[in-house]
Coordinates of C-alpha atoms in Angstrom, one line a residue:
Chain Q
M1 CA -8.2 41.7 34.2
K2 CA -9.9 39.2 31.6
A3 CA -8.9 41.8 28.6
F4 CA -5.0 41.8 29.5
L5 CA -5.1 37.7 29.2
G6 CA -7.2 38.3 26.5
S7 CA -4.5 40.5 25.2
I8 CA -2.1 38.0 25.8
V9 CA -3.6 35.0 24.3
A10 CA -4.0 37.2 21.0
G11 CA -0.6 38.6 20.6
L12 CA 0.6 34.5 21.1
L13 CA -1.6 33.6 18.3
L14 CA -0.3 36.5 16.4
A15 CA 2.9 35.5 17.2
L16 CA 3.0 32.1 16.3
P17 CA 2.6 32.1 12.2
L18 CA 5.2 34.8 12.9
S19 CA 7.5 32.9 13.9
A20 CA 7.2 30.0 12.0
Q21 CA 7.6 32.2 8.8
A22 CA 10.5 34.2 9.9
G23 CA 13.7 32.6 8.2
N24 CA 12.0 29.2 7.6
V25 CA 10.1 27.9 4.4
T26 CA 8.4 25.2 3.5
V27 CA 7.9 23.2 0.9
K28 CA 5.9 19.9 0.3
G29 CA 4.1 17.3 -2.2
S30 CA 4.9 15.8 -5.3
D31 CA 7.6 12.8 -5.0
T32 CA 9.0 13.2 -8.5
M33 CA 10.1 16.5 -7.4
V34 CA 11.3 15.7 -4.0
I35 CA 14.8 15.6 -4.7
L36 CA 15.1 18.6 -6.7
G37 CA 13.4 21.0 -3.8
Q38 CA 16.0 19.1 -1.8
R39 CA 18.8 20.2 -4.0
W40 CA 17.4 23.5 -4.5
A41 CA 16.9 24.0 -0.6
E42 CA 20.9 23.2 0.2
E43 CA 22.4 25.1 -2.8
F44 CA 19.4 27.9 -1.4
M45 CA 20.8 27.3 2.7
K46 CA 24.4 27.2 1.4
K47 CA 24.0 30.6 -0.1
T48 CA 21.7 32.0 2.5
P49 CA 22.1 30.7 6.1
G50 CA 20.2 31.6 8.7
T51 CA 17.3 30.6 6.0
K52 CA 15.9 27.4 6.5
V53 CA 14.0 25.8 4.1
Q54 CA 11.8 22.4 5.0
V55 CA 11.3 20.3 2.5
T56 CA 9.1 16.9 2.5
G57 CA 7.8 14.8 0.1
G58 CA 4.3 12.9 0.4
G59 CA 2.9 13.4 -3.0
S60 CA 1.3 16.2 -5.4
G61 CA -2.1 16.0 -3.4
V62 CA -0.2 15.8 -0.5
G63 CA 1.6 19.2 -0.8
L64 CA -1.4 20.7 -2.1
A65 CA -3.9 19.6 0.8
A66 CA -1.0 21.2 2.7
L67 CA -1.9 24.3 1.0
Q68 CA -5.3 24.8 1.5
N69 CA -4.8 23.6 5.1
G70 CA -2.1 26.4 5.3
T71 CA 0.6 24.2 7.0
T72 CA 3.1 24.6 4.0
E73 CA 3.9 27.6 2.2
I74 CA 5.3 26.5 -1.3
A75 CA 3.1 23.0 -2.7
M76 CA 5.1 21.4 -4.9
S77 CA 2.9 19.5 -7.7
S78 CA 3.8 17.5 -11.1
R79 CA 0.1 17.7 -11.8
E80 CA -1.8 20.8 -12.3
M81 CA -4.1 21.9 -9.5
K82 CA -8.0 20.5 -10.2
D83 CA -10.8 22.8 -9.9
A84 CA -11.9 21.4 -6.6
E85 CA -8.7 22.1 -5.0
K86 CA -9.0 26.0 -6.1
Q87 CA -12.7 25.6 -5.1
K88 CA -11.0 24.8 -1.5
L89 CA -8.4 27.7 -1.5
R90 CA -11.1 30.2 -3.0
T91 CA -13.6 29.2 0.3
R92 CA -10.8 29.1 2.9
Y93 CA -8.5 31.9 1.8
N94 CA -10.4 33.5 -0.8
T95 CA -7.4 33.1 -3.9
T96 CA -7.2 30.8 -6.3
G97 CA -3.3 30.1 -5.7
V98 CA -0.4 31.3 -7.9
E99 CA 0.9 28.7 -10.1
I100 CA 4.5 28.8 -10.4
P101 CA 6.4 26.6 -13.2
V102 CA 9.8 25.2 -12.5
A103 CA 11.1 22.4 -14.2
K104 CA 9.8 20.6 -17.1
D105 CA 9.8 16.6 -17.2
G106 CA 8.6 14.1 -20.3
V107 CA 6.8 11.6 -19.7
T108 CA 8.0 8.4 -21.6
F109 CA 6.7 5.4 -23.2
Y110 CA 9.1 2.3 -22.7
V111 CA 9.5 -1.0 -24.6
S112 CA 12.1 -3.9 -24.2
E113 CA 15.0 -3.0 -26.0
S114 CA 14.3 -6.0 -28.5
N115 CA 11.1 -4.5 -29.6
P116 CA 11.5 -3.4 -32.9
V117 CA 8.5 -1.0 -32.3
S118 CA 10.2 2.0 -32.1
A119 CA 7.9 4.8 -32.6
L120 CA 4.1 4.9 -32.0
T121 CA 1.2 7.7 -32.3
V122 CA -0.9 8.9 -29.1
E123 CA -3.7 7.4 -30.4
Q124 CA -1.8 4.5 -30.8
L125 CA -0.8 4.7 -27.4
R126 CA -4.1 5.2 -26.1
G127 CA -5.7 2.1 -28.3
I128 CA -3.1 0.1 -26.4
Y129 CA -3.8 1.5 -23.0
V130 CA -7.8 2.0 -23.5
G131 CA -7.6 -1.9 -24.1
D132 CA -8.6 -1.9 -28.1
V133 CA -4.9 -2.6 -29.1
T134 CA -3.8 -5.8 -27.4
N135 CA -2.0 -7.7 -29.6
W136 CA 2.0 -5.9 -30.7
K137 CA 1.0 -7.0 -34.0
Q138 CA -1.8 -4.4 -34.3
V139 CA 0.7 -1.8 -34.3
G140 CA 3.3 -3.3 -36.4
G141 CA 5.2 -5.3 -34.1
P142 CA 5.0 -9.2 -33.3
D143 CA 2.2 -11.3 -32.9
A144 CA 2.3 -11.5 -28.5
P145 CA -0.2 -10.0 -26.6
I146 CA 0.8 -6.7 -25.0
I147 CA 2.1 -7.0 -21.4
I148 CA 0.9 -3.4 -19.9
Y149 CA 2.3 -1.8 -16.7
S150 CA 0.7 1.4 -15.2
R151 CA 1.6 3.6 -11.9
E152 CA -0.7 3.3 -9.5
N153 CA -3.5 6.4 -9.6
S154 CA -2.3 8.3 -6.3
S155 CA 0.6 9.2 -8.9
G156 CA 0.6 12.5 -10.4
T157 CA 2.0 10.8 -13.6
Y158 CA -0.6 8.7 -14.4
V159 CA -3.4 11.3 -13.9
F160 CA -0.9 13.4 -17.0
V161 CA -1.2 10.2 -19.2
K162 CA -5.0 9.5 -18.3
D163 CA -5.5 13.7 -19.2
H164 CA -2.9 13.9 -22.2
V165 CA -2.6 10.6 -23.7
L166 CA -6.3 8.9 -22.8
D167 CA -8.3 11.4 -23.4
G168 CA -9.6 11.0 -19.5
E169 CA -10.7 7.6 -20.7
D170 CA -10.1 4.9 -18.2
Y171 CA -7.2 2.5 -18.2
T172 CA -7.7 -0.9 -19.0
A173 CA -8.3 -3.3 -16.3
S174 CA -5.8 -5.8 -17.4
A175 CA -3.2 -3.0 -17.1
Q176 CA -1.1 -4.0 -14.5
T177 CA 0.0 -0.9 -12.0
L178 CA 3.2 -1.0 -9.6
P179 CA 4.4 1.7 -7.0
G180 CA 7.4 3.9 -8.5
T181 CA 8.5 4.6 -12.0
A182 CA 11.9 2.2 -10.9
A183 CA 9.5 -0.8 -11.3
V184 CA 8.3 -0.2 -13.7
V185 CA 11.0 0.6 -15.5
N186 CA 12.2 -3.0 -14.1
A187 CA 9.8 -4.7 -15.2
V188 CA 9.9 -3.2 -18.8
A189 CA 13.2 -4.6 -18.9
K190 CA 12.5 -8.3 -17.9
E191 CA 9.5 -8.2 -20.0
K192 CA 9.5 -8.8 -23.6
N193 CA 6.2 -7.7 -24.9
S194 CA 5.4 -4.9 -22.2
I195 CA 4.7 -1.6 -22.5
G196 CA 5.2 1.3 -19.6
Y197 CA 5.8 5.1 -18.5
G198 CA 7.2 7.2 -16.8
G199 CA 9.8 10.3 -16.2
A200 CA 12.4 10.1 -19.3
A201 CA 15.0 10.5 -16.0
Y202 CA 14.4 6.8 -15.5
A203 CA 15.3 4.9 -18.9
K204 CA 17.4 2.4 -18.1
G205 CA 17.7 -0.7 -20.0
V206 CA 14.6 0.0 -21.5
K207 CA 14.4 1.7 -25.2
E208 CA 12.3 4.9 -24.7
L209 CA 9.6 5.2 -27.7
K210 CA 9.4 8.1 -29.8
I211 CA 6.3 10.0 -30.7
K212 CA 4.9 9.1 -34.5
K213 CA 3.2 12.9 -35.0
G214 CA 2.3 13.0 -38.8
N215 CA 5.9 11.6 -41.1
E216 CA 7.8 12.8 -38.3
E217 CA 9.4 11.0 -35.3
V218 CA 10.1 12.7 -31.6
A219 CA 12.1 11.4 -29.5
P220 CA 11.6 12.7 -25.7
S221 CA 15.7 13.9 -26.0
A222 CA 16.5 17.5 -24.1
E223 CA 15.7 19.5 -27.2
N224 CA 12.7 18.6 -27.5
I225 CA 11.3 18.9 -24.3
K226 CA 12.0 21.4 -23.8
T227 CA 11.1 23.4 -26.7
G228 CA 7.4 21.4 -26.7
K229 CA 8.0 20.0 -29.1
Y230 CA 7.9 16.7 -28.0
P231 CA 3.9 16.4 -27.0
L232 CA 4.0 14.5 -23.7
S233 CA 6.4 17.0 -22.0
R234 CA 4.8 18.0 -18.7
D235 CA 5.7 21.3 -16.2
L236 CA 6.5 20.6 -12.6
Y237 CA 4.5 23.3 -10.3
F238 CA 5.3 25.3 -7.2
Y239 CA 2.1 26.2 -5.9
L240 CA 1.7 29.1 -3.2
R241 CA -1.7 30.6 -1.5
N242 CA -0.5 33.9 -2.3
K243 CA 2.0 36.2 -4.4
P244 CA 5.1 34.7 -3.1
S245 CA 7.3 37.6 -0.4
G246 CA 10.0 37.4 2.0
E247 CA 12.1 34.4 2.2
A248 CA 10.3 32.4 0.1
K249 CA 10.4 34.7 -2.7
T250 CA 13.9 34.5 -2.7
F251 CA 14.0 30.8 -2.7
I252 CA 11.6 30.1 -5.7
D253 CA 13.8 33.4 -7.4
F254 CA 17.1 31.3 -6.9
A255 CA 15.2 27.7 -8.1
L256 CA 14.7 30.1 -11.3
S257 CA 17.8 31.7 -11.4
P258 CA 20.4 30.2 -14.1
E259 CA 21.8 28.5 -10.8
G260 CA 18.6 26.7 -9.8
Q261 CA 18.0 25.6 -13.3
A262 CA 21.5 24.0 -14.1
V263 CA 20.4 22.1 -10.9
V264 CA 17.3 20.5 -12.5
T265 CA 19.5 19.7 -14.9
K266 CA 22.2 17.7 -12.6
V267 CA 19.1 15.9 -11.5
G268 CA 18.0 15.0 -14.4
Y269 CA 15.1 17.1 -15.5
F270 CA 14.8 20.1 -17.5
P271 CA 15.3 23.4 -17.4
V272 CA 12.6 25.7 -18.0
K273 CA 14.1 28.4 -19.4
Chain N
M1 CA -24.0 -14.1 70.1
E2 CA -22.2 -17.1 68.2
Q3 CA -19.1 -16.3 69.3
G4 CA -16.7 -19.6 68.3
L5 CA -18.6 -19.8 65.4
S6 CA -17.4 -17.2 63.0
Q7 CA -14.0 -16.3 62.8
P8 CA -12.6 -12.7 64.6
L9 CA -12.8 -10.0 61.4
V10 CA -9.7 -9.0 61.8
A11 CA -6.5 -10.4 60.0
P12 CA -4.0 -12.2 60.9
S13 CA -0.9 -9.8 61.8
L14 CA 1.8 -10.4 58.9
S15 CA 5.1 -9.5 59.1
P16 CA 7.0 -6.6 57.5
A17 CA 8.6 -8.7 55.0
A18 CA 5.3 -10.6 54.0
R19 CA 3.4 -7.7 53.5
R20 CA 6.1 -5.7 51.2
R21 CA 5.9 -9.2 49.0
Q22 CA 2.3 -8.5 49.1
L23 CA 1.7 -4.4 48.0
R24 CA 4.6 -5.8 45.3
E25 CA 2.2 -8.3 44.2
K26 CA -0.1 -5.8 44.0
V27 CA 2.1 -3.0 41.8
I28 CA 2.7 -5.6 39.8
A29 CA -0.7 -7.2 39.1
G30 CA -1.9 -3.6 39.2
L31 CA 0.2 -2.0 36.4
I32 CA -0.3 -5.4 34.2
T33 CA -3.9 -4.9 33.9
L34 CA -2.7 -1.4 33.4
M35 CA -1.0 -1.9 30.2
A36 CA -3.7 -4.8 29.2
F37 CA -6.4 -1.8 29.5
T38 CA -4.1 0.4 27.6
G39 CA -3.8 -2.5 24.7
I40 CA -7.1 -2.4 24.8
A41 CA -8.6 1.4 24.8
A42 CA -5.5 1.4 21.6
L43 CA -7.9 -1.1 19.5
I44 CA -11.0 0.4 20.5
L45 CA -9.9 4.1 19.6
I46 CA -8.0 2.9 16.4
I47 CA -11.2 0.9 15.6
I48 CA -13.2 4.1 16.7
F49 CA -11.0 6.2 14.4
V50 CA -11.2 4.0 11.3
A51 CA -15.3 3.9 11.2
K52 CA -15.4 7.6 11.5
E53 CA -13.1 7.9 8.8
A54 CA -15.4 5.8 6.8
L55 CA -18.8 7.0 7.9
G56 CA -17.8 10.0 5.4
L57 CA -19.3 7.5 3.0
F58 CA -22.7 7.8 4.6
T59 CA -22.6 11.5 6.0
D60 CA -21.2 13.6 3.0
A61 CA -23.5 13.7 0.0
E62 CA -20.5 14.2 -2.6
A63 CA -19.6 10.7 -1.0
R64 CA -23.1 9.2 -1.1
H65 CA -23.4 10.1 -4.6
E66 CA -19.9 9.1 -6.0
A67 CA -19.1 6.1 -3.8
S68 CA -23.1 4.2 -2.9
F69 CA -23.5 0.8 -1.8
S70 CA -25.0 0.0 -5.2
K71 CA -21.7 1.3 -6.9
M72 CA -19.9 -0.7 -4.8
F73 CA -20.9 -3.7 -5.1
L74 CA -23.1 -4.1 -8.1
A75 CA -22.8 -4.2 -12.1
Q76 CA -22.5 -1.0 -13.5
D77 CA -23.4 0.2 -17.0
V78 CA -20.8 0.2 -19.1
P79 CA -20.2 0.7 -22.7
V80 CA -20.4 -2.4 -24.6
G81 CA -16.9 -4.3 -24.4
R82 CA -15.9 -2.6 -21.3
P83 CA -16.2 -5.1 -17.9
A84 CA -19.0 -3.4 -15.5
F85 CA -16.4 -3.9 -11.9
R86 CA -13.9 -1.8 -12.3
W87 CA -12.1 0.2 -9.4
Q88 CA -11.2 3.4 -10.9
P89 CA -11.7 5.9 -8.2
V90 CA -9.4 8.6 -10.2
S91 CA -11.5 8.8 -13.2
K92 CA -13.9 11.6 -14.6
V93 CA -16.8 8.9 -13.0
P94 CA -15.2 7.0 -10.3
K95 CA -15.8 3.5 -10.9
V96 CA -15.7 2.0 -7.0
S97 CA -16.8 -1.0 -7.6
M98 CA -15.1 -3.9 -5.1
I99 CA -15.8 -6.6 -6.7
P100 CA -12.3 -6.9 -8.4
L101 CA -10.2 -6.2 -5.2
F102 CA -12.7 -8.9 -3.5
V103 CA -11.5 -11.5 -6.1
G104 CA -8.0 -10.4 -6.0
T105 CA -7.8 -11.0 -2.6
L106 CA -9.5 -13.7 -2.3
K107 CA -6.5 -15.1 -5.2
T108 CA -3.9 -14.8 -3.8
T109 CA -4.7 -15.5 0.0
V110 CA -6.4 -19.0 -1.3
V111 CA -2.9 -19.8 -3.2
S112 CA -1.2 -18.7 -0.2
M113 CA -3.0 -21.1 2.0
M114 CA -3.1 -23.7 0.0
V115 CA 0.7 -24.0 0.3
A116 CA 1.3 -22.7 3.8
V117 CA -0.8 -24.7 5.4
P118 CA 0.4 -27.9 4.3
L119 CA 4.2 -26.5 4.1
G120 CA 3.7 -25.2 7.7
V121 CA 1.4 -27.9 9.4
F122 CA 3.4 -31.0 8.2
G123 CA 6.1 -29.3 8.6
A124 CA 6.1 -28.8 12.1
L125 CA 4.2 -32.7 12.4
F126 CA 7.9 -33.8 11.1
A127 CA 10.4 -31.2 13.9
A128 CA 7.6 -32.4 16.3
E129 CA 7.7 -36.3 15.7
F130 CA 9.9 -37.5 13.9
A131 CA 12.7 -35.2 13.2
P132 CA 16.2 -36.1 15.4
R133 CA 16.2 -33.8 18.5
R134 CA 19.6 -32.5 16.5
L135 CA 17.7 -31.6 13.3
R136 CA 14.9 -30.0 15.4
E137 CA 17.0 -27.6 17.3
L138 CA 18.1 -25.8 13.8
L139 CA 14.8 -26.2 12.1
K140 CA 13.3 -24.3 14.6
P141 CA 15.4 -21.3 14.8
V142 CA 15.8 -21.2 10.9
I143 CA 12.3 -21.5 9.9
E144 CA 11.5 -18.7 13.0
L145 CA 14.5 -16.3 11.4
L146 CA 12.1 -16.8 8.2
A147 CA 9.7 -15.0 9.8
G148 CA 11.6 -11.6 11.1
I149 CA 12.3 -11.2 7.7
P150 CA 10.4 -7.5 6.6
S151 CA 8.1 -8.3 3.8
V152 CA 9.0 -5.4 1.9
V153 CA 12.2 -7.6 1.3
L154 CA 9.9 -10.5 0.9
G155 CA 8.0 -8.7 -1.8
F156 CA 10.9 -7.3 -3.4
F157 CA 12.6 -11.1 -3.3
A158 CA 9.1 -12.0 -5.4
L159 CA 9.4 -9.2 -7.8
M160 CA 13.2 -9.5 -9.1
V161 CA 13.4 -12.9 -8.7
M162 CA 10.8 -15.1 -8.4
S163 CA 8.7 -14.0 -10.6
T164 CA 10.5 -15.5 -13.8
V165 CA 11.0 -18.6 -12.3
V166 CA 6.9 -18.7 -11.9
K167 CA 6.5 -17.3 -15.4
D168 CA 8.4 -19.9 -17.1
F169 CA 7.0 -23.0 -14.9
F170 CA 3.5 -22.1 -15.4
H171 CA 4.0 -20.8 -19.0
F172 CA 2.1 -17.2 -17.7
D173 CA 2.0 -14.7 -19.9
R174 CA 2.6 -11.9 -17.6
P175 CA 5.2 -12.3 -14.7
L176 CA 3.2 -10.5 -12.1
N177 CA 0.1 -12.8 -11.2
A178 CA -2.1 -13.8 -8.6
M179 CA 0.8 -17.1 -8.5
L180 CA 3.7 -14.9 -8.0
A181 CA 2.1 -12.8 -5.4
G182 CA 0.3 -15.9 -3.3
L183 CA 4.2 -17.9 -3.0
G184 CA 5.3 -14.6 -2.0
L185 CA 2.9 -14.4 0.5
A186 CA 3.2 -18.1 1.6
L187 CA 6.9 -16.9 2.4
A188 CA 5.6 -15.0 5.0
I189 CA 3.0 -17.4 6.6
V190 CA 4.7 -20.8 6.8
P191 CA 6.8 -19.3 9.7
V192 CA 4.0 -18.3 11.6
I193 CA 2.0 -21.1 10.6
F194 CA 4.7 -23.3 11.6
T195 CA 5.7 -21.7 14.8
V196 CA 2.3 -21.8 16.3
S197 CA 1.2 -25.6 15.0
E198 CA 4.7 -26.7 16.4
D199 CA 3.7 -25.2 19.7
A200 CA 0.3 -26.9 20.1
L201 CA 1.8 -30.6 19.0
T202 CA 4.5 -30.4 21.3
A203 CA 1.7 -29.2 24.3
V204 CA 0.2 -32.7 23.4
P205 CA 0.8 -35.0 26.7
R206 CA 3.0 -37.1 26.3
S207 CA 1.4 -40.1 27.4
Y208 CA -1.6 -40.3 24.5
R209 CA 1.9 -41.0 22.6
E210 CA 2.4 -43.8 25.7
A211 CA -0.8 -45.4 25.1
S212 CA -0.9 -45.1 21.6
L213 CA 2.1 -46.9 20.7
A214 CA 1.3 -49.5 23.7
L215 CA -1.3 -50.4 21.6
G216 CA 0.6 -51.1 19.1
A217 CA -0.1 -47.9 16.4
T218 CA 3.1 -47.6 14.8
P219 CA 4.4 -43.7 15.1
W220 CA 3.1 -42.3 12.1
E221 CA -0.6 -43.9 12.9
T222 CA 0.2 -41.7 16.6
A223 CA 1.4 -38.7 15.0
W224 CA -1.5 -38.4 12.0
K225 CA -4.5 -40.6 14.3
V226 CA -3.6 -38.6 17.8
V227 CA -1.1 -36.5 18.2
L228 CA -2.4 -34.1 15.2
P229 CA -6.3 -34.4 16.0
A230 CA -5.5 -33.1 19.8
A231 CA -3.2 -30.7 18.8
A232 CA -6.2 -29.5 16.5
P233 CA -7.6 -26.6 18.2
G234 CA -4.0 -25.1 18.2
I235 CA -3.0 -25.9 14.6
L236 CA -6.3 -24.3 13.3
A237 CA -5.4 -21.5 15.9
A238 CA -2.2 -21.0 14.0
C239 CA -4.4 -21.2 10.4
V240 CA -6.5 -18.5 11.5
L241 CA -3.3 -16.8 12.1
G242 CA -1.7 -17.2 9.2
F243 CA -4.8 -16.2 7.1
G244 CA -5.2 -13.2 8.7
R245 CA -1.9 -12.3 7.7
A246 CA -2.4 -13.3 4.6
I247 CA -5.2 -10.9 4.0
G248 CA -3.6 -8.0 5.3
E249 CA -0.2 -8.1 4.2
T250 CA 0.4 -5.3 1.9
M251 CA 3.6 -5.0 0.6
I252 CA 4.0 -8.1 -0.9
V253 CA 1.1 -8.3 -2.7
L254 CA 1.3 -4.8 -4.0
M255 CA 4.9 -5.5 -5.4
A256 CA 4.5 -9.0 -6.6
S257 CA 0.7 -9.4 -8.1
G258 CA 1.1 -7.2 -10.5
N259 CA -2.2 -4.5 -8.9
A260 CA -4.7 -5.0 -12.1
D261 CA -8.5 -4.4 -11.7
V262 CA -8.7 -7.7 -13.6
I263 CA -11.8 -10.2 -12.5
S264 CA -10.4 -13.1 -13.8
W265 CA -10.4 -16.3 -11.7
S266 CA -7.0 -17.4 -13.5
L267 CA -4.2 -17.6 -11.0
G268 CA -1.8 -15.8 -14.6
D269 CA -3.7 -13.1 -14.2
S270 CA -3.1 -10.3 -12.2
A271 CA -4.9 -9.5 -8.9
R272 CA -5.4 -6.4 -7.2
S273 CA -6.2 -7.1 -3.4
L274 CA -7.8 -4.9 -0.7
S275 CA -4.6 -4.3 1.6
A276 CA -2.6 -3.3 -0.9
T277 CA -4.5 -0.9 -2.3
I278 CA -5.5 1.3 0.8
A279 CA -1.1 0.9 0.8
A280 CA -1.2 2.5 -2.8
E281 CA -3.9 4.8 -2.4
M282 CA -3.7 6.5 0.5
G283 CA -0.4 8.5 -0.3
E284 CA -1.8 11.1 -2.1
V285 CA -5.6 11.0 -1.2
V286 CA -6.9 14.3 -0.8
V287 CA -8.2 14.0 3.2
G288 CA -12.0 13.7 3.3
S289 CA -12.4 13.0 -0.1
P290 CA -14.9 10.5 -1.3
H291 CA -12.3 8.6 -2.5
Y292 CA -10.2 9.1 1.3
S293 CA -13.4 7.7 3.0
L294 CA -13.6 4.7 0.7
L295 CA -10.1 3.6 1.4
F296 CA -10.8 3.8 5.1
F297 CA -14.4 2.1 4.1
I298 CA -11.8 -1.1 3.0
G299 CA -9.8 -1.2 5.9
V300 CA -13.5 -1.5 7.8
Q301 CA -14.2 -4.5 5.3
L302 CA -11.0 -6.2 6.3
F303 CA -11.7 -5.6 10.2
L304 CA -14.8 -7.6 9.5
F305 CA -13.2 -10.2 7.6
T306 CA -11.2 -11.0 10.1
F307 CA -13.0 -11.0 12.6
V308 CA -15.9 -13.0 11.9
L309 CA -12.9 -15.6 10.7
N310 CA -11.8 -15.0 14.3
L311 CA -15.4 -15.8 15.4
M312 CA -15.8 -18.8 13.6
A313 CA -12.4 -20.2 14.0
S314 CA -13.1 -19.8 18.3
T315 CA -17.1 -21.9 17.7
W316 CA -15.0 -24.2 15.8
T317 CA -12.4 -24.8 18.5
R318 CA -14.9 -25.1 21.2
R319 CA -16.5 -28.1 19.3
V320 CA -13.6 -29.9 18.6
V321 CA -12.5 -29.6 22.0
R322 CA -15.8 -30.8 23.2
K323 CA -15.5 -33.5 20.8
L324 CA -11.8 -34.5 21.9
T325 CA -12.6 -34.2 26.1
G326 CA -16.2 -36.2 25.1
G327 CA -18.2 -33.5 26.2
A328 CA -16.7 -33.4 29.7
A329 CA -15.1 -30.1 29.4

């Protein structure tokens, strides 16, 4: 009797994850990628009825944490997985996870349209954000203090700029942080001595700074971001515990197909291929 | 046997209708008690949950190293020219000083109280004592309506509309600053202080006013020296309620203060508050990490602040009441 009950319980326990998997893909993570994920899911479900793709946001860290806890199949992330996060995957699932770049995004620095400065080197940007450069005069602009806008430290873009522009140094204490790229764009548009950053798709009413490399000024155009010529382009990723299989694989294949990549362009990001 | 002295132990028999009524009363009383205890239980569970999540700071070795008390509250060794108190939990070397957050919270809260207390209390005094009845009936619902506006809308209003006006008026360098956040907060607190103060003022017995006027005091003297002191406990409660809202209010500060972790007493500089930090960072923090526990620890501190303040206010209120009643109560 006991063995019988035990087998029923075991059967139920086994059946639970199975029933959750059948025809159902869960995708969770980066807020930057939520719209993209949802558009992919819509198009995919139109093509393959019977499969459900659930997309939720919460942020890159949330998605990666869900991957570690086993509550999502695919995690969306606008940054690479941290070593600590990989370590957790290894101890729990004995894998280091699978990383699949699915789109590209260019991180752009915005200034007010009335600002005469139109290109800066990465070093100058670092100087501004670290707090060594405090006046526009120091980088060829008017004699005015620089008002610095940044993102909240929970943002993947914040981490990206910290790693790729600030060389891992801390942001200056006077950097003001705002919730959301749209708020940064709005603040920069209204304040003539300010600078901010965010995804290229968001720039409206502000000037996008070109990045000076030697004698060349590289604009954050689609072409430059796609070829990687623009130095501050980043990949947007899907992360999985193991090699994709079943429904998840068909979904990812769709996202990477020409049709899926066309969705990327429509949403405002750039294709990986 | 001392018959005759003690009453018979049998209760006088009640009519069925009376018994039903008694039963209904009992059920209602029971329900109310149940609800009260549910509320208390929920509160206790919340406190336990917050405290438990914050406990990671003390039990987890990594967290103890990353966010020790000395790192949270004392100056750190830093290269020349860099501030010694920083809130940069996402960093190669996490910097978790609470001091900039305290300064920011204090700055925005003080500004909002300086604006909201006089506005709320004098507004209530005017409405209760001087306003013609018609005006009063218009004033009260309008101000109470203001209390119903979601704080995110007030924050957005501060960010989009008030920021330029405030910046130009005070000649500030940056549009998002402690002053703007404080003024935005005041919008949320004035209705709270106004409503509760107004209730306290109107609750002052009419005989006080009549006595004062009969002694030859002017209406202003009556309002200022008799009605206002008599309503002092209620008004203090209103201010404490307002303060509690100001310190815990999140959205407005998050949107209007600029959230820079600077230590500066200038109201033209940005400020980062405790509550806004929780709201901004809770979204993407890894559950169970030192940063996560740290955010809950901020919650514990906020809870302690309001608790201590309420305690102080209630002792003070008791003292005022004793003084007013001449030690009778």
